[in-house]
Each structure stands twice: as structure tokens, then as C-alpha cells.
Short mmCIF file of C-alpha atoms in Angstrom, two decimals:
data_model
loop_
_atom_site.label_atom_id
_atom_site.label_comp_id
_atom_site.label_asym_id
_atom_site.label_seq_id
_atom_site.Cartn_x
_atom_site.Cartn_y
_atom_site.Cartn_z
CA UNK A 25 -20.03 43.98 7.70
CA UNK A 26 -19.35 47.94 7.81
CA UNK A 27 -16.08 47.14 6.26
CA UNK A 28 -17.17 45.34 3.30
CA UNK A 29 -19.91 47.99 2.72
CA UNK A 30 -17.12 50.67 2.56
CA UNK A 31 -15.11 48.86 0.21
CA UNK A 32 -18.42 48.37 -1.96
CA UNK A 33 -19.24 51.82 -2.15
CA UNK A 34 -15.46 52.80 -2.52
CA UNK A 35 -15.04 50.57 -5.55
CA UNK A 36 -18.04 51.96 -7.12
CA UNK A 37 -17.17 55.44 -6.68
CA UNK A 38 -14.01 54.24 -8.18
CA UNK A 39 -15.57 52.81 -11.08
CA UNK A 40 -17.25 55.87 -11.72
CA UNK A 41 -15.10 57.83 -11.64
CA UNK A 42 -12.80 55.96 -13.63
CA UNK A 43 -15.63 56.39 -16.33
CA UNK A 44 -15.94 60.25 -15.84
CA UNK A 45 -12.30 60.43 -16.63
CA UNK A 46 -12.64 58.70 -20.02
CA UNK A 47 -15.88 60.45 -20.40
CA UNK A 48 -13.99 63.65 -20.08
CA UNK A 49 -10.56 62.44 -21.99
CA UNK A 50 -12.76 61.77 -24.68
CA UNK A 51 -14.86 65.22 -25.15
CA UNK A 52 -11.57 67.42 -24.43
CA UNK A 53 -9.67 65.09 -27.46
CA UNK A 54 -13.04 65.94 -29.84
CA UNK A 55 -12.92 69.78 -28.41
CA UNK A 56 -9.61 70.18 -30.63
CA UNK A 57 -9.10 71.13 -33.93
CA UNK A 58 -7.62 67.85 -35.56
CA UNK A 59 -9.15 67.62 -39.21
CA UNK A 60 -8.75 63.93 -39.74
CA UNK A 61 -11.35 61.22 -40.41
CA UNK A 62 -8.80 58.58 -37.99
CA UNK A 63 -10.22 60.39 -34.79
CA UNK A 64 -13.90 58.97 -34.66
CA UNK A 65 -12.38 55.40 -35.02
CA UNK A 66 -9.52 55.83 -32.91
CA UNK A 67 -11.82 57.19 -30.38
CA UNK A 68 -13.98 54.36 -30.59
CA UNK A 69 -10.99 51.63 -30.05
CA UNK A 70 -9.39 53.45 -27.23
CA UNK A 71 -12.88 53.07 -25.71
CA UNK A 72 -12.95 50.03 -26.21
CA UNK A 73 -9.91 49.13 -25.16
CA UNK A 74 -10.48 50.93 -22.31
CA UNK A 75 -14.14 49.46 -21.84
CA UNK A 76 -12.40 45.83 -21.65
CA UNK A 77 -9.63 46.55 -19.34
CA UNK A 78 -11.90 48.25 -16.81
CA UNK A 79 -14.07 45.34 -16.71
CA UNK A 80 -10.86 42.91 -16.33
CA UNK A 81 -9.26 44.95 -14.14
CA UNK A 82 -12.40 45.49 -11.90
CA UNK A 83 -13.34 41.63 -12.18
CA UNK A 84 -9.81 41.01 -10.79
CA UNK A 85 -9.76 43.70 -8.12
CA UNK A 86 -12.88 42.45 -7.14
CA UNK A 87 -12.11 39.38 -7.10
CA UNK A 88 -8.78 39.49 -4.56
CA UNK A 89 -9.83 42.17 -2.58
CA UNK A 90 -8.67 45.85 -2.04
CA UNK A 91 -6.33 44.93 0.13
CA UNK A 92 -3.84 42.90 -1.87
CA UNK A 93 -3.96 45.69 -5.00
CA UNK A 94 -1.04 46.72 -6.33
CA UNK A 95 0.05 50.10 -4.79
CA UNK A 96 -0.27 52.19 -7.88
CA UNK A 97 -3.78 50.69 -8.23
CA UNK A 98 -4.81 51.91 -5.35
CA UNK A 99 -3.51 55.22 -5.50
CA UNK A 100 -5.14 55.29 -8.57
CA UNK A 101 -8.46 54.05 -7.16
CA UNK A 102 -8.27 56.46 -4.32
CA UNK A 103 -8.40 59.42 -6.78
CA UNK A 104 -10.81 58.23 -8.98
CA UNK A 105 -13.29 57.34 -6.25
CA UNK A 106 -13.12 60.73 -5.34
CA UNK A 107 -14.29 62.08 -8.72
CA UNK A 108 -17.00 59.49 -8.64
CA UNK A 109 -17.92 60.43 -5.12
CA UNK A 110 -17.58 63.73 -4.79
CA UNK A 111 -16.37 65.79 -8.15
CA UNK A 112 -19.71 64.30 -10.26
CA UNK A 113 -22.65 64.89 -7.41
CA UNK A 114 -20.98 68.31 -6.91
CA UNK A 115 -20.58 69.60 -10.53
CA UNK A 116 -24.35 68.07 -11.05
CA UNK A 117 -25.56 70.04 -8.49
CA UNK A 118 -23.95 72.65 -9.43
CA UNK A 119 -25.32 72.38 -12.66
CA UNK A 120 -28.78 72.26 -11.44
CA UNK A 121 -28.44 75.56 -9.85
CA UNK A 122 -27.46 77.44 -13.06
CA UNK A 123 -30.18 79.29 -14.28
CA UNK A 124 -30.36 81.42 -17.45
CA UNK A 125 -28.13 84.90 -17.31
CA UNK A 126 -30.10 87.92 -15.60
CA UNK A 127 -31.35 89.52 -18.57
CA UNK A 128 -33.12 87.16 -21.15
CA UNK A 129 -36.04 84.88 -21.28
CA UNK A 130 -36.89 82.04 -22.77
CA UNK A 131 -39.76 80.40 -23.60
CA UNK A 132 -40.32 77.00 -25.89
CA UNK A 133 -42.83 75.17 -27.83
CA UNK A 134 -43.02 71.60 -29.45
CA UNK A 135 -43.29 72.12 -33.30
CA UNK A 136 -45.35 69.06 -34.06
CA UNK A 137 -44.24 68.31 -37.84
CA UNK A 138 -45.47 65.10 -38.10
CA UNK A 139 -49.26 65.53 -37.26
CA UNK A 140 -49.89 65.51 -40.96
CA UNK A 141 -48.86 62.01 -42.08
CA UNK A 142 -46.23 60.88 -39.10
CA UNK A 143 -43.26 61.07 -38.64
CA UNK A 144 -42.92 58.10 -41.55
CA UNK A 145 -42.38 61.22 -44.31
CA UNK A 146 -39.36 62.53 -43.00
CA UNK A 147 -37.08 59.51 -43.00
CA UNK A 148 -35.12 58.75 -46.21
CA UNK A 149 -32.93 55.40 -47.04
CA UNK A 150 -29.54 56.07 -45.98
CA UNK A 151 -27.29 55.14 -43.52
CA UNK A 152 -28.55 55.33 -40.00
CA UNK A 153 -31.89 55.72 -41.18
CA UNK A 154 -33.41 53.11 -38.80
CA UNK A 155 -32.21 54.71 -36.17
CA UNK A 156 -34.85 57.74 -36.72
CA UNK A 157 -37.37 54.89 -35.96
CA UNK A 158 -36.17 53.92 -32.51
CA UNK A 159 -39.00 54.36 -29.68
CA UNK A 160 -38.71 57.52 -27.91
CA UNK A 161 -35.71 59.12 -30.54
CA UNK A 162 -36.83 62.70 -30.73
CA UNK A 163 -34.78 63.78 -33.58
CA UNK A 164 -38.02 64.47 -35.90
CA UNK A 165 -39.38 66.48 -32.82
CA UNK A 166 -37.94 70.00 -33.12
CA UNK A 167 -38.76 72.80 -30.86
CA UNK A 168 -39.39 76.07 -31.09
CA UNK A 169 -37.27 78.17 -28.78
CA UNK A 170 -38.01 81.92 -28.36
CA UNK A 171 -34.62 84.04 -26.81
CA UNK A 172 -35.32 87.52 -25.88
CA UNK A 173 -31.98 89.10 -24.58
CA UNK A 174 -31.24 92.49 -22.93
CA UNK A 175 -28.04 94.08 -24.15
CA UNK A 176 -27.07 97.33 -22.20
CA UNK A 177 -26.95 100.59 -24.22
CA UNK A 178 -28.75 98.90 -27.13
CA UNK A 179 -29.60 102.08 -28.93
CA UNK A 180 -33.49 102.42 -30.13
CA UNK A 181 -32.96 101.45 -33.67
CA UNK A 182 -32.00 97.79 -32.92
CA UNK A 183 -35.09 97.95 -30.29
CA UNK A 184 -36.49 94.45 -31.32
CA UNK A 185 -34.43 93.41 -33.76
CA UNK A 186 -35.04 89.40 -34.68
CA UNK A 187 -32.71 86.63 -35.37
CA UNK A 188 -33.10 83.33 -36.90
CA UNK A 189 -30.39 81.44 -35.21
CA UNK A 190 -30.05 78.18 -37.41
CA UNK A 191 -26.88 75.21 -36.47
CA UNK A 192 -26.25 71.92 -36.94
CA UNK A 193 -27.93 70.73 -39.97
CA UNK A 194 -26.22 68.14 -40.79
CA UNK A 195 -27.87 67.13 -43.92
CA UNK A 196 -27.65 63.71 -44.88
CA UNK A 197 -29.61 60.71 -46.67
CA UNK A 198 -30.66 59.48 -43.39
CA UNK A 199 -33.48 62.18 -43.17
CA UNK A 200 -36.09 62.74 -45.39
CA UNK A 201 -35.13 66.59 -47.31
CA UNK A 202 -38.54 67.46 -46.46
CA UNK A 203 -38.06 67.21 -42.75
CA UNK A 204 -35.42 70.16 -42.88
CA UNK A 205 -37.25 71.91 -45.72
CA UNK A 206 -41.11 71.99 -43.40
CA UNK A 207 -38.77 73.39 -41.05
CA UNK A 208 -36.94 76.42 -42.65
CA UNK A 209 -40.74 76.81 -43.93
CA UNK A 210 -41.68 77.85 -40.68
CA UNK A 211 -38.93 80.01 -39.75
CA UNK A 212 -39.73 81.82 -43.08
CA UNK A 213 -42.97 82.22 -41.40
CA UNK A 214 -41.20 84.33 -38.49
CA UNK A 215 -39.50 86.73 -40.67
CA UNK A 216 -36.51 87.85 -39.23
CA UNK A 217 -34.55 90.50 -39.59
CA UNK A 218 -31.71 88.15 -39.73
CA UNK A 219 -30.89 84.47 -40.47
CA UNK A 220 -27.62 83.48 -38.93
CA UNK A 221 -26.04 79.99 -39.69
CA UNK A 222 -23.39 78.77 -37.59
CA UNK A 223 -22.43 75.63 -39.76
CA UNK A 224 -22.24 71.94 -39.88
CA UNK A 225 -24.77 71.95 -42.73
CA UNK A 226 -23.66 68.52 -44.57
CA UNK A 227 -23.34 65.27 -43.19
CA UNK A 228 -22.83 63.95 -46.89
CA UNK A 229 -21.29 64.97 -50.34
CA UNK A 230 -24.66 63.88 -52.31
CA UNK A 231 -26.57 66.26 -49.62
CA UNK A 232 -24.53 69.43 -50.81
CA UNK A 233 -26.90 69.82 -53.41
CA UNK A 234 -29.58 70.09 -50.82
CA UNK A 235 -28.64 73.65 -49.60
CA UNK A 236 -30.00 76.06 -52.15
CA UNK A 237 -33.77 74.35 -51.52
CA UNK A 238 -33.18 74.31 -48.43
CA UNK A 239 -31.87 77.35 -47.00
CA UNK A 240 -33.01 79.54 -50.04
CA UNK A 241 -35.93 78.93 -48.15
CA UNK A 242 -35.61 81.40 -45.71
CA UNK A 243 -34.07 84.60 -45.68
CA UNK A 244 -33.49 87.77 -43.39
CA UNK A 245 -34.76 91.46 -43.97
CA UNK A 246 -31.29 92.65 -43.18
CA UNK A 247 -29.69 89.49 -44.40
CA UNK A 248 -27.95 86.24 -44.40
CA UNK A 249 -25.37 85.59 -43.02
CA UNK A 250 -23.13 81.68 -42.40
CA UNK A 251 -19.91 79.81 -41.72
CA UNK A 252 -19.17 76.17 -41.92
CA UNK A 253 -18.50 73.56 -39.14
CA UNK A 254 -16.00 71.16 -38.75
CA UNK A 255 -18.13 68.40 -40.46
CA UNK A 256 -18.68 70.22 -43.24
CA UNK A 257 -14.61 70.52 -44.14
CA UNK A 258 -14.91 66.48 -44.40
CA UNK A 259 -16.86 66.97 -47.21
CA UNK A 260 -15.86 69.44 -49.25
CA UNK A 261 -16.28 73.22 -47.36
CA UNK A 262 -15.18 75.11 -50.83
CA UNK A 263 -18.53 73.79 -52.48
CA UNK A 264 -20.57 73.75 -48.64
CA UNK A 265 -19.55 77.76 -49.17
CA UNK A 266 -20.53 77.97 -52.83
CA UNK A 267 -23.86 76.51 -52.02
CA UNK A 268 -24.63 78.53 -49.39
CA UNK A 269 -23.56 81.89 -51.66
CA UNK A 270 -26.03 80.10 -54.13
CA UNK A 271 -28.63 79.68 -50.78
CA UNK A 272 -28.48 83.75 -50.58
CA UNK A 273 -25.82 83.72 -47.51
CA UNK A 274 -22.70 85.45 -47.30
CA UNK A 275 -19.90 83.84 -45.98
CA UNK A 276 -18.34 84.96 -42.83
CA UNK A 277 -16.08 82.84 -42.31
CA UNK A 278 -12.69 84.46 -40.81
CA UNK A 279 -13.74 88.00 -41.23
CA UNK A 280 -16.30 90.86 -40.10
CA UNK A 281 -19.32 92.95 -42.26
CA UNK A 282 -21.43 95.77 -41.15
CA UNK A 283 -24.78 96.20 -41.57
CA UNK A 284 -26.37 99.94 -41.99
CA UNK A 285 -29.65 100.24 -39.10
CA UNK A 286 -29.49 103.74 -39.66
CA UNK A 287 -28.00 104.81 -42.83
CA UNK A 288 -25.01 107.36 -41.61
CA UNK A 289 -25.99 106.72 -38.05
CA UNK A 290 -26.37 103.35 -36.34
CA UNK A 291 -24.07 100.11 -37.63
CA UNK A 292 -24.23 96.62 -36.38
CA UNK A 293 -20.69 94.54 -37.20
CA UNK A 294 -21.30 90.74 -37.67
CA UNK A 295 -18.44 88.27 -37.20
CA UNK A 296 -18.01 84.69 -38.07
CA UNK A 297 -15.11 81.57 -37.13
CA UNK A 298 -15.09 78.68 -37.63
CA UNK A 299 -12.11 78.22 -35.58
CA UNK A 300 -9.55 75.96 -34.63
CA UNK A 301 -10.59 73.89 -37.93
CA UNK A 302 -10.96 77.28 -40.07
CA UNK A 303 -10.02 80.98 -40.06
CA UNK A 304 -9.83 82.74 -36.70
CA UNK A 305 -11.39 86.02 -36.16
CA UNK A 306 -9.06 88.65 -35.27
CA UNK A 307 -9.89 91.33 -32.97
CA UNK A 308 -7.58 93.73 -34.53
CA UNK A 309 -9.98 93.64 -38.11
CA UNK A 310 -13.10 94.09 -36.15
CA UNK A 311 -14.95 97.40 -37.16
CA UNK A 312 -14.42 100.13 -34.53
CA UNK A 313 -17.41 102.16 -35.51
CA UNK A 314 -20.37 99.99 -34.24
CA UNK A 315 -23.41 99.87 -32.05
CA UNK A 316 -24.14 96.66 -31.57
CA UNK A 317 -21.51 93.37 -31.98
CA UNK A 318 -22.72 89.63 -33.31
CA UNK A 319 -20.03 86.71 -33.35
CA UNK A 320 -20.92 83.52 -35.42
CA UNK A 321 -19.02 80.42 -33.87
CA UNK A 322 -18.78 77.22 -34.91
CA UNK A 323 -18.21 75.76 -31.40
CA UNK A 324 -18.37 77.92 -27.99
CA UNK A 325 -14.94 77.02 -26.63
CA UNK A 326 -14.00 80.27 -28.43
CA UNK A 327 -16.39 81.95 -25.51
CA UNK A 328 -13.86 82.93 -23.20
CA UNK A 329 -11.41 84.33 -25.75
CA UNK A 330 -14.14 86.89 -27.15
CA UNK A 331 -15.99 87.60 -24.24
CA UNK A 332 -11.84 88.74 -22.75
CA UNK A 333 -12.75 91.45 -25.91
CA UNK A 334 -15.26 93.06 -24.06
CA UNK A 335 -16.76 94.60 -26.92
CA UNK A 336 -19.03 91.96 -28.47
CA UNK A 337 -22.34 92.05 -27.13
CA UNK A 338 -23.85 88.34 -28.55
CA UNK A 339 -22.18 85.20 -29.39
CA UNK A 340 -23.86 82.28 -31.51
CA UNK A 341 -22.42 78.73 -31.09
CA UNK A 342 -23.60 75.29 -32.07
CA UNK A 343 -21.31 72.14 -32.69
CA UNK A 344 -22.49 70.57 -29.07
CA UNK A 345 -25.82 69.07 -30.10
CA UNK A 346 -26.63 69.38 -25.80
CA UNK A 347 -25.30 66.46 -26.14
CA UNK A 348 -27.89 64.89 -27.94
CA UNK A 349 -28.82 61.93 -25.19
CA UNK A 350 -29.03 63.69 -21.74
CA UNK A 351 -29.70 61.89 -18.51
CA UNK A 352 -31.71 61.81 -15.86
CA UNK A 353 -30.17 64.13 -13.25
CA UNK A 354 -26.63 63.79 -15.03
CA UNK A 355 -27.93 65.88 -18.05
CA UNK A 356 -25.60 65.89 -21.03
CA UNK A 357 -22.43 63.54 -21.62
CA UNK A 358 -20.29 63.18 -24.34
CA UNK A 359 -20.04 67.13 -25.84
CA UNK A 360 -17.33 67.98 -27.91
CA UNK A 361 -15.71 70.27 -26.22
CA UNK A 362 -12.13 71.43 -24.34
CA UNK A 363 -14.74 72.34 -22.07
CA UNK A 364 -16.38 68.84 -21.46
CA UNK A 365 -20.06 69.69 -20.52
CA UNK A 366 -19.70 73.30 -19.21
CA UNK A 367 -21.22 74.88 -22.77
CA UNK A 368 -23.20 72.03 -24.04
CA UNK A 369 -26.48 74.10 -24.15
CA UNK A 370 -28.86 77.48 -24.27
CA UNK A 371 -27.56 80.50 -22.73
CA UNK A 372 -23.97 82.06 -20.87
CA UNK A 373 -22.96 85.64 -19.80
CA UNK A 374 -19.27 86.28 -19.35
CA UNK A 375 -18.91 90.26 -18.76
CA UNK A 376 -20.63 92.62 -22.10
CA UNK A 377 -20.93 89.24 -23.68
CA UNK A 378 -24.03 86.88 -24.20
CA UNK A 379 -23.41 83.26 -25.54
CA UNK A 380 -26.61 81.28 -27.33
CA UNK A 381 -25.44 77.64 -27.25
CA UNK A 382 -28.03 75.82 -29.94
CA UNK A 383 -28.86 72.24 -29.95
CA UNK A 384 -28.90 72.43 -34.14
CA UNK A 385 -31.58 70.63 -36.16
CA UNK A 386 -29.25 67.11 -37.22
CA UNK A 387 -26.98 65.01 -36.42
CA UNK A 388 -24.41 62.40 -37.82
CA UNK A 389 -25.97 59.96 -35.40
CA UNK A 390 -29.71 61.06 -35.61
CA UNK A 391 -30.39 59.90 -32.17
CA UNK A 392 -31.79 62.25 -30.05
CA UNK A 393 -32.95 61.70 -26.25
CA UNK A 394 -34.29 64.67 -23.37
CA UNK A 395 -32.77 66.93 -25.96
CA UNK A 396 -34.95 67.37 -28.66
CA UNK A 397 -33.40 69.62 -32.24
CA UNK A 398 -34.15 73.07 -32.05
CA UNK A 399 -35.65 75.95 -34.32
CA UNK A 400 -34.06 79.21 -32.67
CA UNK A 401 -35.47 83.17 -32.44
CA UNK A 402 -33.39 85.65 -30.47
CA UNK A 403 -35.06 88.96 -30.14
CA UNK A 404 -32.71 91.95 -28.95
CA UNK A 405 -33.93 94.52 -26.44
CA UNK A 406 -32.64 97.14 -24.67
CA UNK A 407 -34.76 97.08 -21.63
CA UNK A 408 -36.80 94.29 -19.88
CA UNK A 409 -39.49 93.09 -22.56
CA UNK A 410 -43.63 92.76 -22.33
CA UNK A 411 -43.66 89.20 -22.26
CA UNK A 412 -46.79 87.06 -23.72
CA UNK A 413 -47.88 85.72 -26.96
CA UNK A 414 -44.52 84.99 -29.07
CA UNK A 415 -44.14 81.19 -28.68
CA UNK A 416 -48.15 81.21 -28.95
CA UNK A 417 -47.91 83.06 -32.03
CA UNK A 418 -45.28 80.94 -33.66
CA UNK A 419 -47.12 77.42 -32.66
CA UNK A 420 -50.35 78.89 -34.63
CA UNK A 421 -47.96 79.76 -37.66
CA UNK A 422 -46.56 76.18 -37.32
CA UNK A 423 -50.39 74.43 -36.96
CA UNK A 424 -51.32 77.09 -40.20
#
């Protein structure tokens, strides 16, 4: 009886771990650079494929025993079980012990759109539109989520300085424009200093047009600033970028500005990539007079390579969605990232550098589950903050 208990709880480790492999083949092969349409289907047929083989191949093994596998097979099954047994409870515990980097706070609020006239409004009659309708899909939920950072030696004239962190828009018929134009409304409302875009703003080439009423929507005291995601090259970046010029933002894409704080005196030197699927930004072009150092990235698996700078003190990111569905316990799943799950979401310190993950506002799939979209302020301070009042202050500017 033992026996046969062990070999149960072997083969479902195995199984499970077999599926945490693919799992993890599949976000690493997304993490890379490969402009090409072909990689969303061909992703979906090697699952698939591998989807059917697992369950003949476990209905067989299953079926004869462990003990009359073939070799390889059980080699095989030895590792994976111990993935499935040991490598996934320890990296989700492990997970559950991260908490946010010593040094910032974070507080959110719901941002209840749909109290006047439900949620109805905000879905329009394109593809995937039904999907917005599902029971329990929270992607016409967004949240407010209220950053305040430290950043060492931040000199008194950025003392409090306020950034609109918007990702992930992913416009497309599927959504209402209303939904994405009630919520650049209200972070008009907060009026930043700056509104920094970090791309994937189309999902469609009839949606380009949305951008200017939009995004003109908002705007930052000190400026606007955006790149372009790797969704938005599928449909046509060279207008996404002339719309967005139109919008009021500059493009950063592949290069570095600086903004005057203190005329003469105190200079803060934005960056933007959109890397591997755009321009890179080279450390060698960065300004060497500055106070203060932002980074606009498309997707954080450029993380380690600036933080190994040391001189850039923030790093904004989207491109992961946090996954989008997230699990009980398990949390996130599929990301698309060379980093599987490690950056899917919210906030990462590596040395002088802070990285803001966001969860963005769309999605090409608008399903959304335990990881609602996100409306993002990041207040910069030099010492620990008084704390109290901001999210409550941005719900009443939501409610009017």
C-alpha cells in the first residue's frame, strides 16, 4: 500500500513538473526579441502538441506501471518530479517572503469606473469583446496604486516630485474608448509633474487613431515623455510614434533628454528602450551631468543590465501584465519574460537602482483575474515620507 502511494505522489510531482517546464519553456521563448506574428501560433501548437503527448504518455505510464518505463523515461520523470516536488513549493515560498524594497511604500485603491452606468459602457464590438463580460474578469476594474520611493542623495529640488507611470494600453475595439479615456481623466486629476509611457499602446491599426484623445488627455508639468512596446511594432510603430508626438509625448525611444529642475543647477536625464525589439539604450550617450536618473523600459529583463550601471536611480517596466490570471498561492504564470515569473509585478531594488514593474491598463486577451489593470503614481523622496491621505485623496477625485 505505501508503495503504490509513493508512486502516486511521484507521478504527480512528475506531472507537474513536467508542466512547470513547458510553463517556463514557453515564457523564456516570449521573453526574446523575435518580431514575427508565427510565434503566438506556434506557441499555441507546440502546447498543444505537448498538452496531447503528456496526457498519452501519462495514460500509458500509468497504465503499465513505473516499473516497466523505458529508462530514459524515467530518468526523465525522476527530474521532473523533483521540480514539481521541490523546485515549485520552494520558489513559491520564496516568493511569498519577498516583500517590497526597504525604502518605498505602497498603498492602493479600487477606482470604481463603472458605478455610473456599469461596467456595460466600456465594452465595444470587437474581437474578444465577450470576454470583458465573463463573471469575475476584472479587466474594467483598475486600481489606483500610489508608489512613494526613497532615492539616496535626492537633492531638495526633486523633493516630491510626481510621476504618472502609464503601460500597457493596448488599445483595441474590444474595449469601449471611453473606458481608457475616464481613466487618463483621472490621472489628469493627479497632476503630475510627469507622465511616463512605457508602450504597448495599440492592440489594433483602426485604434491608432485613438491616441491623441486619449493620451492628449493628460499631460505632465515637466512633461511627456513615451516609447513603444513590442505589440505596437505589429502594427505600425512609425505612426504609434507619430500619434503619440501628436498626443504631446516625446519619443524616447533609443536615446536620453534632460530636464532643467533648477535652471543652471539641478538636471534630471530621462531614458527610454524599447529593447531587444527596438533601439537599445547605450550607457556611453547617457548625460554625465545629472542629479537624478529615470529609465523607460518596455519589458524589465533589461533590469539587471542597467542596474550593473549603477548610476540610474529608477527604472519603469511594463510588458508583464502580472501575469494577468494569478493563482491562488502560485501567483502569476505565463509572463513574458527570459526571466519566467521573477519580474512579473510592482517593485525590485538591485544596488542604486529601483525597478516599478506595472500591470498596464489592457490587454490583447482582456482577461484579467487576482490581478486587476493598474493606474500608477510614483512620488520621489529623499527621506522617509509622512504617510496618510494620498490614496484617500485620489479615490475622492475619482468619486468627484
Amino acid at each position: 500500500m505505501l508503495r503504490h502511494v509513493i508512486e502516486l505522489v511521484w507521478m504527480m510531482g512528475a506531472g507537474l513538473g513536467h508542466v512547470c517546464l513547458i510553463v517556463l519553456a514557453v515564457n523564456v521563448v516570449h521573453g526574446y526579441g523575435w518580431r514575427t506574428r508565427w510565434i503566438e501560433p506556434l506557441t499555441m501548437a507546440a502546447l498543444a502538441v505537448a498538452g496531447v503527448g503528456t496526457l498519452v504518455l501519462g495514460g500509458w505510464a500509468c497504465w503499465v506501471g513505473p516499473s516497466a518505463w523505458p529508462e530514459a523515461l524515467r530518468w526523465y520523470a525522476a527530474v521532473v518530479a523533483l521540480v514539481g516536488l521541490i523546485g515549485l513549493p520552494t520558489v513559491t515560498l520564496l516568493r511569498h517572503k519577498r516583500r517590497p524594497p526597504a525604502g518605498t511604500w505602497v498603498e492602493t485603491a479600487a477606482l470604481d469606473l463603472c458605478a455610473d452606468g456599469g461596467a456595460e459602457r466600456f465594452v465595444g464590438d470587437g474581437s474578444h469583446s465577450g470576454v470583458l463580460r465573463w463573471p469575475g474578469n476584472e479587466s474594467l476594474r483598475p486600481e489606483f496604486v500610489d508608489v512613494r520611493a526613497e532615492v539616496p542623495g535626492l537633492p531638495r529640488a526633486f523633493e516630491g516630485l510626481t510621476i504618472v507611470h502609464l503601460t500597457d494600453l493596448h488599445l483595441a475595439p474590444c474595449f469601449d474608448r471611453s473606458y481608457f479615456e475616464a481613466v487618463m481623466d483621472v490621472a489628469a486629476e493627479l497632476e503630475p509633474d510627469l507622465v511616463l509611457l512605457t508602450g504597448d499602446v495599440v492592440e489594433h491599426v483602426e485604434t491608432v487613431d485613438w491616441i491623441a484623445p486619449v493620451l492628449g488627455r493628460v499631460r505632465g508639468r515637466l512633461g511627456s515623455y513615451a516609447i513603444v512596446g513590442n505589440h505596437d511594432f505589429r502594427y505600425g510603430e512609425e505612426a504609434v510614434r507619430a500619434a503619440l508626438a501628436g498626443a504631446g509625448y516625446e519619443d524616447l525611444d533609443g536615446r536620453w533628454t534632460t530636464i532643467e529642475i533648477e535652471p543652471g543647477r539641478r538636471r534630471l536625464a530621462l531614458g527610454g528602450t524599447s529593447a531587444p525589439w527596438g533601439p537599445s539604450l547605450g550607457r556611453s550617450t547617457m548625460p554625465r551631468e545629472a542629479d537624478c536618473r529615470i529609465v523607460l523600459s518596455h519589458t524589465p529583463d533589461q533590469f539587471p543590465e542597467i542596474a550593473g550601471w549603477d548610476c540610474v536611480d529608477l527604472l519603469l517596466c511594463g510588458h508583464n501584465h502580472g501575469g494577468q490570471v494569478r493563482l491562488p498561492v502560485l501567483g502569476s504564470v505565463l509572463v513574458p519574460s527570459r526571466y519566467s515569473r521573477r519580474y512579473d509585478m510592482g517593485l525590485f531594488r538591485d544596488g542604486r537602482t529601483l525597478m516599478y514593474v506595472g500591470r498596464g491598463l489592457g490587454a490583447k486577451h482582456p482577461l484579467r483575474w487576482n490581478c486587476p489593470p493598474e493606474l500608477t503614481r510614483l512620488t520621489l523622496c529623499a527621506g522617509r515620507p509622512a504617510k496618510g491621505g494620498r490614496v484617500r485623496d485620489a479615490v475622492r477625485v475619482v468619486s468627484g
